[in-house]
Amino acid sequence: MDAEPTTPALRDFGGGPFGIYIHVPFCATRCGYCDFNTYTAGELGTSASPQSWLEGLRGELATAAARFGDLPSVTPPVETVFVGGGTPSLLGGDGLASVLDAVRANFTLAPGAEVTTESNPESTAPAFFERIRAAGYTRVSLGMQSAAQHVLSVLDRTHTPGRAVAAAREARAAGFDHVNLDLIYGTPGESDADLDASLDAVLAAGVDHVSAYSLIVEDGTALARRVRRGELPAPDEDVLAARYERIDARLSAAGLTWYEVSNWASSDAARCRHNLGYWDGGDWLGAGPGAHSHVGGVRWWNVKHPARYVDRVATGELPSAGWETLTRDERYTERVMLTLRLRTGLPLADLAPEAAPAIARAERDGLARRTGTHLILTDAGRLLADGVVRDLLV
């Protein structure tokens, strides 16, 4: 096996959109439902800091660019950059500007590249949005989750109701045409009225993109422990389905159309191009602790702890913890799982002949329909997308 994942990855790299994901592993507090690779200052102590992380990021991007420079052809320009976390806005406007500078120092951004950062509403302000807009960011994604204080409390979210909407308006005032608000639905104690209030707030904010995810109780989280102890009920599947339909109806009536099962946009230009790269089988480099990459059918993932990440980068090697070359069957599985979630559907030509009976069942049950070239989920099929995928892969 080759010593580094880029060696086999670059053999089949190129030919499609290329993106970069930057993982910022810092959070002010830990939300009870979150199982992402994040750390509070108390958990890190003196072992790592945003400053040491930024130096590590610069080193990783430089090393990756050198590996990509070994290509027989020129590395394609970067179509999308997505800074996620964690809480990237904790870096402040200058910190996020430095992140984008590090990308530009090592890779070429395509004309009109989409550059997104996630942000917690509480760590933003008008000056923050003005700074990152001037630095070259084109899109902001804000974690709202809910407009109900008691729902935010169950999720251990620290922002106050109303702050997310105010932040979205500040971002628009700073010149951002593309602003997303994230919602989580199905939290224990959330009522239909709570959800309606959240949707009212989202629509009043005037954003052009909304992401809405059902609450998932992840093993190892504080929320999972509370559910296991009986302090909170587990999310109810029927309630989640009804809430999804409620969300879709409200957003659709307001001119926000679904383009992926959990995402709605006011126009094609408002869609998140970076995430479309994931769903449609694109290539991306993931930089930062725990970040995952996918290039040329090879997937690798970085060491998770920020201190170990910085130490690995300092050796001049990529900080990967492991990697794998996806088999033909694995690539097929991922293609079906991800692309079927899109409104445009999955090309029928991409499905194996053995999937024909499952396609017929999905059509018979009203879960999918065939166009001339694609298999597309119906409204009912979106609610049961995972089941449709499982049947197609049998």
Coordinates of C-alpha atoms in Angstrom, one line a residue:
M1 CA 0.0 0.0 0.0
D2 CA 1.2 3.5 -0.8
A3 CA 2.4 5.6 2.1
E4 CA 0.1 8.5 1.5
P5 CA -3.5 8.6 0.2
T6 CA -2.7 11.2 -2.5
T7 CA -0.5 8.8 -4.4
P8 CA -3.4 6.6 -5.6
A9 CA -6.0 9.4 -5.4
L10 CA -4.2 11.6 -8.0
R11 CA -4.2 8.8 -10.6
D12 CA -7.9 9.4 -11.3
F13 CA -8.2 13.0 -10.2
G14 CA -9.8 15.7 -12.3
G15 CA -12.6 16.1 -14.7
G16 CA -15.2 17.4 -12.3
P17 CA -15.7 20.2 -9.8
F18 CA -13.2 20.4 -6.9
G19 CA -13.9 21.8 -3.5
I20 CA -12.1 22.4 -0.2
Y21 CA -13.6 21.8 3.2
I22 CA -11.9 23.4 6.3
H23 CA -12.7 22.0 9.7
V24 CA -12.6 24.4 12.7
P25 CA -12.8 22.2 15.8
F26 CA -13.5 24.9 18.4
C27 CA -16.8 25.6 20.3
A28 CA -17.6 27.8 23.2
T29 CA -19.8 25.1 24.7
R30 CA -20.8 21.6 23.8
C31 CA -24.3 21.1 22.5
G32 CA -26.0 18.0 24.0
Y33 CA -27.0 16.5 20.7
C34 CA -23.7 17.0 18.8
D35 CA -21.2 14.3 18.1
F36 CA -18.9 16.3 15.7
N37 CA -15.2 16.5 16.3
T38 CA -15.2 19.6 18.4
Y39 CA -13.5 20.8 21.6
T40 CA -14.1 23.6 24.1
A41 CA -11.3 25.6 25.6
G42 CA -11.6 23.7 28.9
E43 CA -11.3 20.4 27.1
L44 CA -8.2 21.5 25.2
G45 CA -6.4 23.3 28.0
T46 CA -3.0 24.4 26.7
S47 CA -2.6 21.6 24.2
A48 CA -3.9 23.5 21.2
S49 CA -5.3 26.9 20.3
P50 CA -6.9 28.7 17.3
Q51 CA -3.4 30.1 16.6
S52 CA -1.7 26.7 16.6
W53 CA -4.5 25.3 14.6
L54 CA -4.2 28.0 11.9
E55 CA -0.5 27.4 11.6
G56 CA -1.2 23.7 11.2
L57 CA -3.9 24.4 8.6
R58 CA -1.4 26.5 6.6
G59 CA 1.1 23.6 6.7
E60 CA -1.5 21.0 5.7
L61 CA -2.7 23.1 2.7
A62 CA 0.9 23.7 1.6
T63 CA 1.7 20.0 1.8
A64 CA -1.4 19.0 0.0
A65 CA -0.8 21.6 -2.7
A66 CA 2.7 20.1 -3.2
R67 CA 1.3 16.6 -3.6
F68 CA -1.3 17.9 -6.1
G69 CA 1.5 19.7 -7.9
D70 CA 2.8 16.3 -8.9
L71 CA -0.2 15.9 -11.2
P72 CA 0.7 15.4 -14.9
S73 CA -1.9 18.2 -15.6
V74 CA -2.7 21.4 -13.7
T75 CA -4.8 21.0 -10.5
P76 CA -8.3 22.2 -11.4
P77 CA -9.3 25.5 -9.8
V78 CA -11.3 25.3 -6.5
E79 CA -15.0 25.8 -7.2
T80 CA -16.1 25.9 -3.6
V81 CA -14.7 26.4 -0.1
F82 CA -16.7 25.5 3.0
V83 CA -15.5 26.4 6.4
G84 CA -17.4 24.3 9.0
G85 CA -17.1 23.1 12.5
G86 CA -17.3 23.5 15.3
T87 CA -17.9 27.2 15.4
P88 CA -15.8 29.0 12.7
S89 CA -17.2 32.4 13.8
L90 CA -15.2 32.0 17.0
L91 CA -12.1 32.8 14.9
G92 CA -13.5 36.3 14.3
G93 CA -13.5 38.1 11.0
D94 CA -9.7 38.4 10.8
G95 CA -9.3 34.8 11.6
L96 CA -11.7 33.7 8.9
A97 CA -9.9 36.0 6.5
S98 CA -6.6 34.3 7.4
V99 CA -8.2 30.9 6.6
L100 CA -9.2 32.1 3.1
D101 CA -5.8 33.6 2.6
A102 CA -4.2 30.2 3.4
V103 CA -6.4 28.6 0.7
R104 CA -5.5 31.2 -1.8
A105 CA -1.8 30.9 -1.0
N106 CA -1.8 27.3 -2.1
F107 CA -4.7 26.8 -4.5
T108 CA -6.4 28.8 -7.3
L109 CA -10.0 29.8 -6.7
A110 CA -12.2 29.6 -9.8
P111 CA -13.9 32.8 -11.0
G112 CA -17.2 33.0 -9.1
A113 CA -16.1 30.4 -6.5
E114 CA -18.6 29.9 -3.7
V115 CA -17.0 30.5 -0.3
T116 CA -19.1 29.6 2.7
T117 CA -18.6 29.8 6.5
E118 CA -20.8 28.4 9.2
S119 CA -21.4 30.7 12.1
N120 CA -23.1 30.7 15.5
P121 CA -25.4 33.7 15.7
E122 CA -24.0 34.6 19.2
S123 CA -20.5 35.0 17.9
T124 CA -21.4 37.3 15.0
A125 CA -22.0 41.1 14.6
P126 CA -22.3 43.6 11.8
A127 CA -18.6 44.2 11.7
F128 CA -17.9 40.4 11.6
F129 CA -20.0 40.0 8.4
E130 CA -18.5 43.1 6.8
R131 CA -15.0 41.8 7.4
I132 CA -15.6 38.3 6.0
R133 CA -17.5 39.7 3.0
A134 CA -14.6 42.0 2.2
A135 CA -12.3 39.0 2.6
G136 CA -14.1 37.1 -0.2
Y137 CA -16.7 35.0 1.6
T138 CA -19.9 34.8 -0.5
R139 CA -22.2 32.7 1.6
V140 CA -23.1 32.4 5.3
S141 CA -24.8 29.5 7.1
L142 CA -26.2 30.3 10.5
G143 CA -27.2 27.7 13.1
M144 CA -30.7 28.7 14.3
Q145 CA -32.2 25.3 15.2
S146 CA -35.4 26.8 16.8
A147 CA -37.1 30.1 17.8
A148 CA -38.4 28.5 21.0
Q149 CA -36.2 29.0 24.1
H150 CA -37.3 25.8 25.7
V151 CA -36.3 23.8 22.6
L152 CA -32.9 25.5 22.5
S153 CA -32.4 24.6 26.1
V154 CA -33.0 20.9 25.5
L155 CA -30.5 21.1 22.7
D156 CA -28.0 23.0 25.0
R157 CA -27.9 25.9 22.4
T158 CA -26.6 29.1 23.9
H159 CA -28.0 31.7 21.5
T160 CA -31.2 33.6 22.4
P161 CA -34.4 33.4 20.3
G162 CA -34.3 36.1 17.7
R163 CA -30.5 36.4 17.5
A164 CA -30.3 34.1 14.4
V165 CA -32.8 36.2 12.5
A166 CA -31.0 39.4 13.5
A167 CA -27.7 37.8 12.4
A168 CA -29.2 36.8 9.0
R169 CA -30.3 40.4 8.5
E170 CA -26.9 41.7 9.4
A171 CA -25.3 39.4 6.9
R172 CA -27.7 40.6 4.2
A173 CA -26.9 44.2 5.1
A174 CA -23.2 43.4 4.8
G175 CA -23.7 42.4 1.2
F176 CA -24.3 38.6 1.4
D177 CA -26.8 37.5 -1.2
H178 CA -26.7 33.9 0.0
V179 CA -27.6 33.3 3.6
N180 CA -28.8 29.9 5.1
L181 CA -30.6 29.2 8.3
D182 CA -30.4 25.7 9.9
L183 CA -33.4 24.2 11.7
I184 CA -33.6 21.1 13.8
Y185 CA -37.1 19.6 14.2
G186 CA -38.5 16.9 16.4
T187 CA -36.7 17.9 19.6
P188 CA -38.5 16.5 22.7
G189 CA -41.0 19.1 24.0
E190 CA -41.3 20.9 20.6
S191 CA -44.9 21.6 19.6
D192 CA -46.4 22.3 16.2
A193 CA -46.8 25.9 17.4
D194 CA -43.1 26.0 18.3
L195 CA -42.2 24.8 14.8
D196 CA -44.6 27.3 13.2
A197 CA -42.9 30.1 15.2
S198 CA -39.5 29.0 13.9
L199 CA -40.7 28.9 10.3
D200 CA -42.3 32.4 10.8
A201 CA -38.9 33.7 12.0
V202 CA -37.0 32.0 9.1
L203 CA -39.3 33.5 6.5
A204 CA -39.2 36.9 8.2
A205 CA -35.4 36.9 8.0
G206 CA -35.6 36.9 4.2
V207 CA -32.9 34.2 3.6
D208 CA -32.6 32.4 0.3
H209 CA -31.8 29.0 1.7
V210 CA -33.0 26.8 4.6
S211 CA -31.7 23.5 5.9
A212 CA -34.0 21.4 8.1
Y213 CA -32.9 18.2 9.8
S214 CA -34.7 15.8 12.1
L215 CA -33.2 15.4 15.5
I216 CA -31.0 12.3 15.6
V217 CA -30.0 11.0 19.0
E218 CA -26.3 10.1 18.5
D219 CA -24.7 7.5 20.7
G220 CA -22.2 9.0 23.2
T221 CA -23.9 12.4 23.4
A222 CA -25.4 14.1 26.5
L223 CA -28.8 13.9 24.8
A224 CA -28.5 10.2 24.3
R225 CA -27.7 9.7 28.0
R226 CA -30.8 11.8 29.0
V227 CA -33.0 9.7 26.7
R228 CA -31.5 6.5 28.0
R229 CA -32.2 7.6 31.6
G230 CA -35.8 8.4 30.7
E231 CA -35.5 12.1 31.3
L232 CA -36.5 12.9 27.7
P233 CA -38.5 10.8 25.2
A234 CA -36.9 9.7 22.0
P235 CA -38.0 11.5 18.8
D236 CA -41.2 10.0 17.4
E237 CA -41.0 8.9 13.8
D238 CA -44.6 9.8 13.0
V239 CA -44.1 13.2 14.5
L240 CA -40.9 13.7 12.5
A241 CA -42.7 12.9 9.3
A242 CA -45.6 15.2 10.0
R243 CA -43.1 18.0 10.9
Y244 CA -41.2 17.5 7.7
E245 CA -44.4 17.8 5.7
R246 CA -45.2 21.0 7.6
I247 CA -41.8 22.5 6.9
D248 CA -42.0 21.6 3.2
A249 CA -45.4 23.1 2.8
R250 CA -44.5 26.3 4.5
L251 CA -41.2 26.8 2.7
S252 CA -42.6 25.8 -0.7
A253 CA -45.5 28.3 -0.3
A254 CA -42.9 31.0 0.4
G255 CA -41.0 30.2 -2.8
L256 CA -38.2 28.0 -1.3
T257 CA -38.1 24.8 -3.3
W258 CA -36.5 21.6 -2.1
Y259 CA -33.5 20.5 -4.1
E260 CA -32.2 17.9 -1.7
V261 CA -34.3 16.1 0.9
S262 CA -33.2 18.4 3.8
N263 CA -32.5 21.6 1.8
W264 CA -34.6 24.3 0.2
A265 CA -33.5 27.3 -1.9
S266 CA -35.2 30.2 -3.6
S267 CA -33.3 29.8 -6.9
D268 CA -30.6 27.6 -8.5
A269 CA -28.1 30.3 -7.6
A270 CA -29.0 30.0 -3.9
R271 CA -28.3 26.2 -3.7
C272 CA -25.2 25.2 -1.8
R273 CA -22.8 24.2 -4.5
H274 CA -20.3 22.7 -2.1
N275 CA -22.8 20.3 -0.7
L276 CA -24.0 19.5 -4.2
G277 CA -20.5 18.3 -4.8
Y278 CA -20.8 15.8 -2.0
W279 CA -24.2 14.5 -3.1
D280 CA -23.2 14.3 -6.8
G281 CA -19.9 12.4 -6.3
G282 CA -17.4 15.3 -6.6
D283 CA -13.9 15.6 -5.4
W284 CA -12.9 17.5 -2.3
L285 CA -9.9 18.1 0.0
G286 CA -10.7 18.1 3.7
A287 CA -8.3 20.1 5.9
G288 CA -8.2 20.4 9.6
P289 CA -8.5 17.9 12.5
G290 CA -10.8 15.0 11.7
A291 CA -11.6 16.3 8.2
H292 CA -12.4 13.8 5.5
S293 CA -11.3 14.0 1.8
H294 CA -12.5 12.3 -1.3
V295 CA -10.3 12.5 -4.5
G296 CA -10.3 10.1 -7.4
G297 CA -12.2 7.4 -5.6
V298 CA -9.9 7.5 -2.6
R299 CA -11.1 8.6 0.8
W300 CA -8.9 9.6 3.7
W301 CA -9.5 11.2 7.1
N302 CA -7.2 13.2 9.4
V303 CA -6.2 12.6 13.0
K304 CA -8.9 14.1 15.3
H305 CA -7.2 15.9 18.2
P306 CA -6.0 19.4 17.3
A307 CA -2.7 19.0 19.2
R308 CA -1.9 15.7 17.4
Y309 CA -3.0 17.3 14.1
V310 CA -0.5 20.2 14.6
D311 CA 2.3 17.8 15.5
R312 CA 1.7 15.6 12.4
V313 CA 1.6 18.6 10.1
A314 CA 4.9 19.8 11.5
T315 CA 6.6 16.6 10.2
G316 CA 5.9 17.7 6.6
E317 CA 3.5 14.9 6.0
L318 CA -0.3 14.9 5.5
P319 CA -2.0 14.4 8.9
S320 CA -4.1 11.4 7.7
A321 CA -5.1 8.8 10.2
G322 CA -6.1 6.3 7.6
W323 CA -7.3 5.9 4.0
E324 CA -9.1 3.6 1.6
T325 CA -9.6 3.1 -2.1
L326 CA -13.3 2.7 -2.6
T327 CA -14.3 -0.5 -4.4
R328 CA -16.6 -0.4 -7.4
D329 CA -19.4 -1.7 -5.2
E330 CA -18.7 1.0 -2.5
R331 CA -18.8 3.7 -5.1
Y332 CA -22.0 2.4 -6.5
T333 CA -23.6 2.3 -3.0
E334 CA -22.5 5.9 -2.3
R335 CA -23.8 7.1 -5.6
V336 CA -27.3 5.6 -5.0
M337 CA -27.4 6.8 -1.3
L338 CA -26.4 10.4 -2.1
T339 CA -27.7 11.2 -5.5
L340 CA -31.2 9.8 -5.1
R341 CA -31.7 12.5 -2.4
L342 CA -31.5 15.2 -5.0
R343 CA -34.6 16.7 -6.7
T344 CA -33.0 15.9 -10.0
G345 CA -32.9 12.3 -9.0
L346 CA -30.5 9.4 -9.9
P347 CA -29.7 8.6 -13.6
L348 CA -31.3 5.3 -14.4
A349 CA -28.2 4.4 -16.3
D350 CA -26.3 4.4 -13.0
L351 CA -28.4 1.7 -11.5
A352 CA -27.5 -2.0 -11.9
P353 CA -29.9 -4.2 -13.8
E354 CA -30.6 -6.1 -10.6
A355 CA -32.3 -2.9 -9.2
A356 CA -35.2 -3.2 -11.7
P357 CA -37.6 -5.0 -9.3
A358 CA -36.9 -2.4 -6.6
I359 CA -37.5 0.4 -9.0
A360 CA -40.9 -1.2 -9.9
R361 CA -41.8 -1.6 -6.2
A362 CA -40.9 2.1 -5.5
E363 CA -43.1 3.2 -8.4
R364 CA -45.9 0.9 -7.4
D365 CA -45.8 2.2 -3.8
G366 CA -45.8 5.8 -4.9
L367 CA -42.3 6.4 -3.5
A368 CA -40.5 7.2 -6.8
R369 CA -41.2 7.9 -10.4
R370 CA -39.3 7.4 -13.6
T371 CA -38.7 10.2 -16.1
G372 CA -37.1 9.3 -19.4
T373 CA -33.6 9.2 -17.8
H374 CA -33.9 9.5 -14.0
L375 CA -35.4 7.9 -11.0
I376 CA -36.9 10.7 -8.7
L377 CA -38.3 10.5 -5.2
T378 CA -41.9 11.5 -4.8
D379 CA -43.1 13.6 -1.8
A380 CA -43.9 10.4 0.0
G381 CA -40.6 8.9 -1.1
R382 CA -38.7 11.7 0.5
L383 CA -40.1 10.6 3.9
L384 CA -38.8 7.1 3.3
A385 CA -35.7 7.9 1.3
D386 CA -33.5 5.6 3.4
G387 CA -35.8 2.7 2.8
V388 CA -36.0 3.3 -0.9
V389 CA -32.2 3.3 -1.0
R390 CA -31.9 0.1 1.0
D391 CA -34.3 -1.7 -1.4
L392 CA -32.4 -0.5 -4.4
L393 CA -29.1 -1.8 -3.0
V394 CA -30.4 -5.3 -2.1

